[in-house]
């Protein structure tokens, strides 16, 4: 984990020994901003978060303060759910917060719960994250013991419990409504939205704010440095910093905390140490495996923030940047990507269930030498028929990258055809 020293917000205590212990965390300022928040009006806290420009770091990039403001005024009880089901291939940053500074997350979740007047927080962590779950669960117990959770917190008159929940290892439980179904004890099948978003109708039909781990961990830092300072750290409309997960063909893969809007090539060359063995850059997947691939030319002069990456035809998503050098076969890369999503499709909607399976079969033909030119167009058509016709975004998560591989690297697919 390396970052830009002057702008470390989330990771500044990652290297502190035993930071997961509440005594050490409190010596380093933990829960001070929560105490401050309790002296503010709940709507004032929401306003500060709104003004900071904080966006969701789970993938969608929606304004966090605006989401909190969607909770209906007169409906109780309300809940906050921490989305720690980090399972997008390439993304590995939430686990660092859970392991190295869990009190930062708990403090952020408590501030959020106070802002929306929730009575319970659920921390949902992916099943495979055994160690992060253990560390965070211990931190939750410590927070209770110090009176930061439970009844009448710090004599404020407000009460809030915290519950831990482990997923069973399904990618789709990272989708907020799939996560809610899973928390309710059901199969993690995503719900149709619109018309009902979780902020209005969520867990057990009650208003529920679902925020990603990284997003909530920013909240104490926003109160600490102020909305204006936070917002000035990033680029226009993208407040603060981000934890960029850098993987693939770079000399120093890892998680880097850098201001929103950091140029992509700076991340790869300056921080990641460039591409090993003098190889050339072929492409970059900028926002986790579900984002459109960018060619080497498209990576030039690209600030890593939501608007800039979208303007280049892809998305920042969870800021998981995957670097691909000239030795990689794009048909092979596509086959592995499709295989993942076909395996993770929950099967609820036909275009996703059937379409991903057909894509998988067709993409395999380019690997075993049986593909024909018309298979390229068939795959594009299949992806296009999945795109926008499914209940949740997993359909798009396989359709978008597939279409981008086929369009931008068509010559590689053609070269792999028999005729
Ligand atoms: S798009 Fe796929 S994963 Fe999402 S609900 Fe439909 S079948 Fe399930």
XYZ file of C-alpha atoms and ligand atoms in Angstrom:
427
model
C 0.000 0.000 0.000
C 1.595 3.194 -1.143
C -0.073 6.509 -1.515
C 0.383 10.175 -2.038
C 1.647 11.258 1.411
C 0.001 14.658 1.514
C -3.492 13.395 0.786
C -3.835 10.166 2.729
C -7.255 10.041 4.330
C -8.312 6.422 4.637
C -4.934 4.767 4.689
C -3.035 7.159 6.912
C -3.154 4.758 9.877
C -2.886 1.491 7.953
C 0.736 1.062 9.036
C 0.070 1.834 12.724
C 0.700 -1.244 14.866
C -2.472 -2.831 16.224
C -4.721 -0.127 14.746
C -7.636 -2.581 14.860
C -7.580 -2.347 18.667
C -9.896 0.365 19.945
C -7.364 1.782 22.410
C -4.796 2.325 19.674
C -7.476 3.592 17.294
C -8.747 6.116 19.875
C -5.206 7.353 20.512
C -5.165 8.074 16.777
C -8.431 9.998 16.855
C -11.059 7.301 16.321
C -14.656 8.187 17.310
C -13.854 11.911 17.793
C -15.889 12.815 14.703
C -18.732 10.573 15.821
C -18.846 12.492 19.116
C -18.933 15.743 17.133
C -21.699 14.436 14.892
C -23.841 13.572 17.908
C -23.795 17.276 18.836
C -25.043 18.259 15.374
C -28.547 17.872 14.001
C -28.865 14.697 11.864
C -29.775 16.697 8.757
C -26.689 18.909 9.242
C -24.485 15.813 9.067
C -26.164 14.754 5.820
C -25.676 18.244 4.420
C -21.912 18.190 5.132
C -21.565 14.837 3.352
C -23.599 16.163 0.436
C -21.413 19.279 0.138
C -18.212 17.223 0.256
C -18.997 15.625 -3.122
C -18.438 12.119 -1.712
C -19.543 9.511 -4.271
C -20.201 5.802 -3.737
C -16.970 3.827 -4.108
C -18.715 0.469 -4.555
C -19.170 0.941 -8.286
C -22.134 3.175 -9.037
C -20.558 6.486 -7.991
C -23.829 8.003 -6.790
C -23.722 11.048 -4.452
C -23.651 9.664 -0.890
C -25.283 12.646 0.820
C -28.075 12.689 -1.767
C -28.736 8.987 -1.129
C -29.010 9.598 2.617
C -31.488 12.379 1.879
C -33.834 9.921 0.082
C -34.959 8.288 3.346
C -38.677 9.074 3.814
C -39.219 11.520 6.682
C -41.923 9.623 8.556
C -41.053 5.932 8.178
C -39.399 3.998 11.038
C -37.478 1.838 11.845
C -34.603 2.522 9.485
C -31.422 0.589 8.850
C -27.892 1.104 7.564
C -26.170 -1.714 5.744
C -22.450 -1.751 5.130
C -21.693 -3.445 1.833
C -18.480 -5.382 2.395
C -19.236 -8.030 -0.225
C -16.237 -7.018 -2.271
C -16.179 -9.508 -5.131
C -15.620 -7.646 -8.408
C -12.551 -9.227 -10.005
C -9.645 -6.837 -9.606
C -11.064 -5.079 -6.542
C -9.255 -5.613 -3.251
C -9.391 -2.353 -1.292
C -12.269 -2.712 1.174
C -10.530 -5.629 2.823
C -7.640 -3.331 3.795
C -10.019 -1.070 5.713
C -11.701 -4.054 7.380
C -8.363 -5.547 8.398
C -6.268 -2.515 9.191
C -8.633 0.187 10.444
C -12.057 -1.338 11.172
C -12.901 1.387 13.690
C -12.756 3.961 10.888
C -15.503 2.032 9.104
C -17.553 1.520 12.276
C -17.285 5.228 13.080
C -18.408 6.134 9.544
C -21.336 3.706 9.735
C -22.386 5.142 13.113
C -22.267 8.696 11.762
C -24.377 7.592 8.785
C -26.840 5.806 11.085
C -27.129 8.924 13.240
C -27.624 11.129 10.169
C -30.528 9.014 8.930
C -31.689 8.092 12.459
C -31.307 4.358 11.907
C -31.676 1.969 14.779
C -29.446 -0.810 13.479
C -26.342 -1.268 11.353
C -25.651 -4.500 9.470
C -22.091 -5.104 8.353
C -22.304 -7.582 5.464
C -18.935 -9.087 4.523
C -18.268 -11.578 1.752
C -17.935 -15.158 2.921
C -14.385 -15.588 1.664
C -13.162 -12.674 3.818
C -12.656 -14.777 6.929
C -9.817 -12.787 8.489
C -11.312 -9.312 7.769
C -14.576 -10.521 9.294
C -12.827 -11.722 12.423
C -10.970 -8.419 12.883
C -14.075 -6.315 12.255
C -16.258 -8.443 14.557
C -13.782 -7.927 17.373
C -13.782 -4.176 16.698
C -17.594 -4.136 16.883
C -17.478 -5.771 20.322
C -14.962 -3.160 21.456
C -17.190 -0.348 20.179
C -20.065 -1.753 22.263
C -17.819 -2.036 25.334
C -16.825 1.646 25.054
C -20.451 2.734 24.707
C -20.285 3.760 21.018
C -23.029 1.262 20.156
C -26.084 0.012 21.998
C -28.631 1.872 24.098
C -28.528 5.640 24.651
C -25.139 6.081 23.008
C -22.945 8.533 24.957
C -26.107 9.829 26.674
C -27.349 11.263 23.404
C -30.785 9.679 23.717
C -30.140 7.822 20.444
C -29.670 4.029 20.356
C -28.166 1.903 17.607
C -27.072 -1.731 17.447
C -24.455 -3.248 15.124
C -24.724 -6.754 13.661
C -22.204 -8.697 11.627
C -23.302 -10.911 8.724
C -21.257 -13.136 6.433
C -22.246 -13.771 2.844
C -21.999 -17.277 1.441
C -19.762 -16.360 -1.467
C -22.102 -15.095 -4.197
C -20.952 -12.176 -6.361
C -24.520 -11.042 -6.781
C -24.900 -10.353 -3.041
C -22.735 -7.286 -3.642
C -25.674 -5.804 -5.560
C -27.563 -3.847 -2.929
C -30.952 -5.511 -3.305
C -29.368 -8.980 -3.585
C -27.554 -8.172 -0.365
C -30.806 -7.133 1.296
C -32.530 -10.371 0.255
C -29.578 -12.341 1.593
C -29.678 -10.431 4.905
C -33.350 -11.291 5.172
C -32.308 -14.937 5.073
C -33.368 -15.594 1.493
C -31.572 -16.498 -1.713
C -29.601 -13.408 -2.819
C -31.790 -12.640 -5.813
C -31.708 -8.947 -6.751
C -34.992 -7.024 -6.706
C -36.372 -5.027 -9.578
C -35.709 -1.306 -9.255
C -37.143 1.189 -9.985
C -39.729 1.866 -8.687
C -38.551 0.943 -5.188
C -35.051 1.861 -4.077
C -33.711 0.582 -0.730
C -33.494 4.092 0.766
C -37.322 4.065 0.693
C -38.124 0.330 0.790
C -35.224 -1.869 1.819
C -34.650 -4.437 4.568
C -38.002 -5.914 5.625
C -39.678 -3.146 3.621
C -38.138 -0.401 5.740
C -35.898 2.516 4.652
C -32.346 1.228 4.329
C -29.134 2.967 3.357
C -26.695 0.593 1.693
C -23.185 2.037 1.427
C -19.912 0.439 0.501
C -17.098 0.061 3.098
C -14.766 2.626 1.513
C -17.578 5.165 1.132
C -18.519 5.024 4.821
C -14.891 5.087 5.959
C -14.553 8.517 4.309
C -17.298 10.048 6.443
C -15.268 10.657 9.659
C -12.503 12.218 7.555
C -15.003 14.563 5.891
C -16.200 15.813 9.281
C -12.584 16.155 10.386
C -11.253 18.241 7.493
C -14.518 19.838 6.358
C -16.578 19.398 3.211
C -14.760 22.130 1.305
C -11.247 20.769 1.933
C -12.393 17.235 1.087
C -13.988 18.350 -2.126
C -10.910 20.379 -3.128
C -8.720 17.250 -2.955
C -10.404 15.625 -5.941
C -11.490 16.799 -9.357
C -14.718 18.693 -10.194
C -17.788 16.696 -9.011
C -15.481 14.016 -7.502
C -14.551 14.852 -3.917
C -11.548 13.517 -2.011
C -9.338 10.559 -2.726
C -9.929 6.952 -3.784
C -8.329 3.625 -3.044
C -7.218 2.428 -6.473
C -6.644 -1.346 -6.704
C -3.865 -1.721 -9.260
C -3.299 -5.204 -10.683
C -2.087 -7.031 -13.770
C 1.110 -6.219 -15.629
C 2.713 -3.612 -13.402
C 5.913 -3.793 -11.407
C 4.262 -2.733 -8.160
C 0.660 -3.925 -7.991
C -1.245 -2.929 -4.860
C -3.759 -0.498 -3.423
C -2.933 3.199 -3.782
C -4.732 6.074 -2.140
C -4.607 9.021 -4.504
C -6.777 12.073 -5.216
C -9.780 11.493 -7.462
C -8.771 12.542 -10.949
C -5.185 11.229 -10.753
C -4.036 10.535 -14.335
C -4.252 6.834 -15.223
C -0.740 6.755 -16.664
C 0.647 8.298 -13.447
C -0.941 5.460 -11.485
C 0.617 2.874 -13.799
C 4.054 4.431 -14.325
C 4.766 6.655 -11.329
C 3.148 4.583 -8.587
C 2.923 1.136 -10.149
C 6.475 1.289 -11.509
C 5.465 0.737 -15.148
C 5.097 -2.495 -17.102
C 7.584 -5.312 -16.347
C 10.308 -6.456 -18.738
C 10.006 -3.476 -21.082
C 6.740 -4.758 -22.561
C 4.256 -2.386 -24.216
C 0.869 -1.449 -22.783
C -1.940 -3.048 -24.768
C -5.037 -2.082 -22.782
C -6.480 -1.188 -19.386
C -9.680 -2.247 -17.670
C -10.233 0.861 -15.546
C -13.046 0.013 -13.118
C -13.159 -3.691 -12.347
C -13.901 -6.518 -14.783
C -17.356 -5.157 -15.625
C -16.035 -1.992 -17.261
C -15.327 -1.436 -20.963
C -11.730 -2.068 -21.927
C -9.620 0.925 -23.008
C -6.923 0.677 -25.675
C -3.431 2.000 -24.904
C -4.206 5.172 -26.898
C -7.404 5.767 -24.917
C -5.407 5.615 -21.669
C -3.392 8.726 -22.482
C -4.324 11.887 -20.552
C -7.161 10.199 -18.715
C -7.977 11.499 -15.216
C -9.351 8.697 -13.023
C -12.677 10.108 -11.923
C -16.250 9.118 -12.685
C -16.963 11.740 -15.388
C -13.630 11.529 -17.213
C -13.645 7.727 -17.487
C -17.299 7.789 -18.591
C -16.462 10.379 -21.237
C -13.902 7.922 -22.611
C -16.641 5.296 -22.939
C -15.929 3.230 -19.829
C -16.528 3.615 -16.086
C -14.472 4.103 -12.946
C -16.640 1.608 -11.020
C -14.759 0.379 -7.971
C -11.500 1.953 -9.240
C -9.942 -1.460 -9.824
C -7.418 -0.755 -12.563
C -6.234 -3.860 -14.435
C -3.221 -3.409 -16.666
C -2.793 -5.606 -19.752
C 0.470 -5.861 -21.650
C 1.061 -6.749 -25.300
C 1.436 -10.488 -24.592
C -2.201 -10.947 -23.542
C -4.669 -12.585 -25.919
C -7.941 -10.637 -25.795
C -10.120 -13.639 -26.852
C -8.630 -15.576 -23.940
C -9.190 -12.650 -21.568
C -12.807 -12.415 -22.713
C -13.382 -16.116 -22.176
C -12.175 -15.902 -18.564
C -14.312 -12.839 -17.923
C -17.441 -14.459 -19.406
C -16.766 -17.646 -17.446
C -16.814 -15.683 -14.195
C -20.140 -13.962 -14.910
C -21.779 -17.110 -16.289
C -20.863 -18.845 -13.054
C -22.163 -15.958 -10.923
C -25.455 -15.355 -12.761
C -28.226 -15.980 -10.245
C -30.437 -17.355 -13.026
C -33.416 -15.149 -12.268
C -33.691 -13.559 -15.717
C -33.511 -15.421 -18.998
C -31.255 -13.041 -20.993
C -28.582 -13.268 -18.289
C -28.969 -16.963 -17.434
C -29.078 -18.219 -21.037
C -27.045 -15.427 -22.637
C -23.978 -15.774 -20.418
C -23.942 -19.510 -21.009
C -24.095 -19.080 -24.784
C -21.389 -16.435 -24.645
C -19.259 -18.855 -22.698
C -19.690 -21.597 -25.301
C -18.945 -19.242 -28.195
C -15.956 -17.608 -26.520
C -14.425 -21.046 -25.924
C -14.417 -21.682 -29.676
C -11.823 -18.903 -30.097
C -9.570 -20.766 -27.715
C -9.872 -24.245 -29.185
C -9.616 -23.152 -32.831
C -13.180 -23.961 -33.937
C -14.520 -20.391 -34.202
C -15.885 -18.933 -37.436
C -16.273 -15.276 -38.365
C -20.009 -15.317 -37.819
C -19.370 -16.272 -34.155
C -17.957 -12.768 -33.614
C -21.230 -11.174 -34.727
C -23.276 -13.749 -32.816
C -21.419 -12.904 -29.622
C -21.954 -9.189 -30.174
C -25.660 -9.752 -30.773
C -25.973 -11.959 -27.710
C -24.248 -9.353 -25.533
C -26.463 -6.643 -27.010
C -29.558 -8.682 -26.164
C -28.462 -9.070 -22.546
C -27.579 -5.397 -22.148
C -30.380 -3.415 -20.471
C -32.808 -6.348 -20.412
C -32.116 -7.791 -16.982
C -33.207 -7.191 -13.407
C -29.796 -6.221 -12.097
C -26.538 -4.880 -13.467
C -24.824 -8.255 -13.807
C -26.286 -8.454 -17.307
C -24.559 -5.217 -18.255
C -21.454 -6.316 -16.371
C -20.912 -9.078 -18.896
C -22.395 -7.318 -21.943
C -20.353 -4.109 -21.767
C -16.859 -5.600 -21.614
C -17.790 -8.257 -24.189
C -18.962 -5.655 -26.688
C -15.887 -3.512 -26.083
C -13.469 -6.443 -26.585
C -15.221 -7.409 -29.812
C -15.228 -3.893 -31.243
C -11.799 -2.700 -30.152
C -9.901 -5.939 -30.704
C -11.932 -7.469 -33.516
C -8.736 -8.244 -35.450
C -7.644 -10.649 -32.683
C -10.943 -12.523 -32.850
C -10.752 -12.638 -36.645
C -7.206 -13.968 -36.476
C -8.411 -16.775 -34.200
C -11.119 -17.873 -36.693
C -10.935 -20.854 -39.026
C -12.429 -18.794 -41.870
S -29.109 -10.030 -14.346
Fe -28.338 -12.089 -13.908
S -27.597 -11.951 -11.840
Fe -28.931 -10.152 -12.137
S -30.948 -10.798 -11.465
Fe -30.843 -11.285 -13.641
S -30.117 -13.430 -13.730
Fe -29.684 -12.652 -11.680
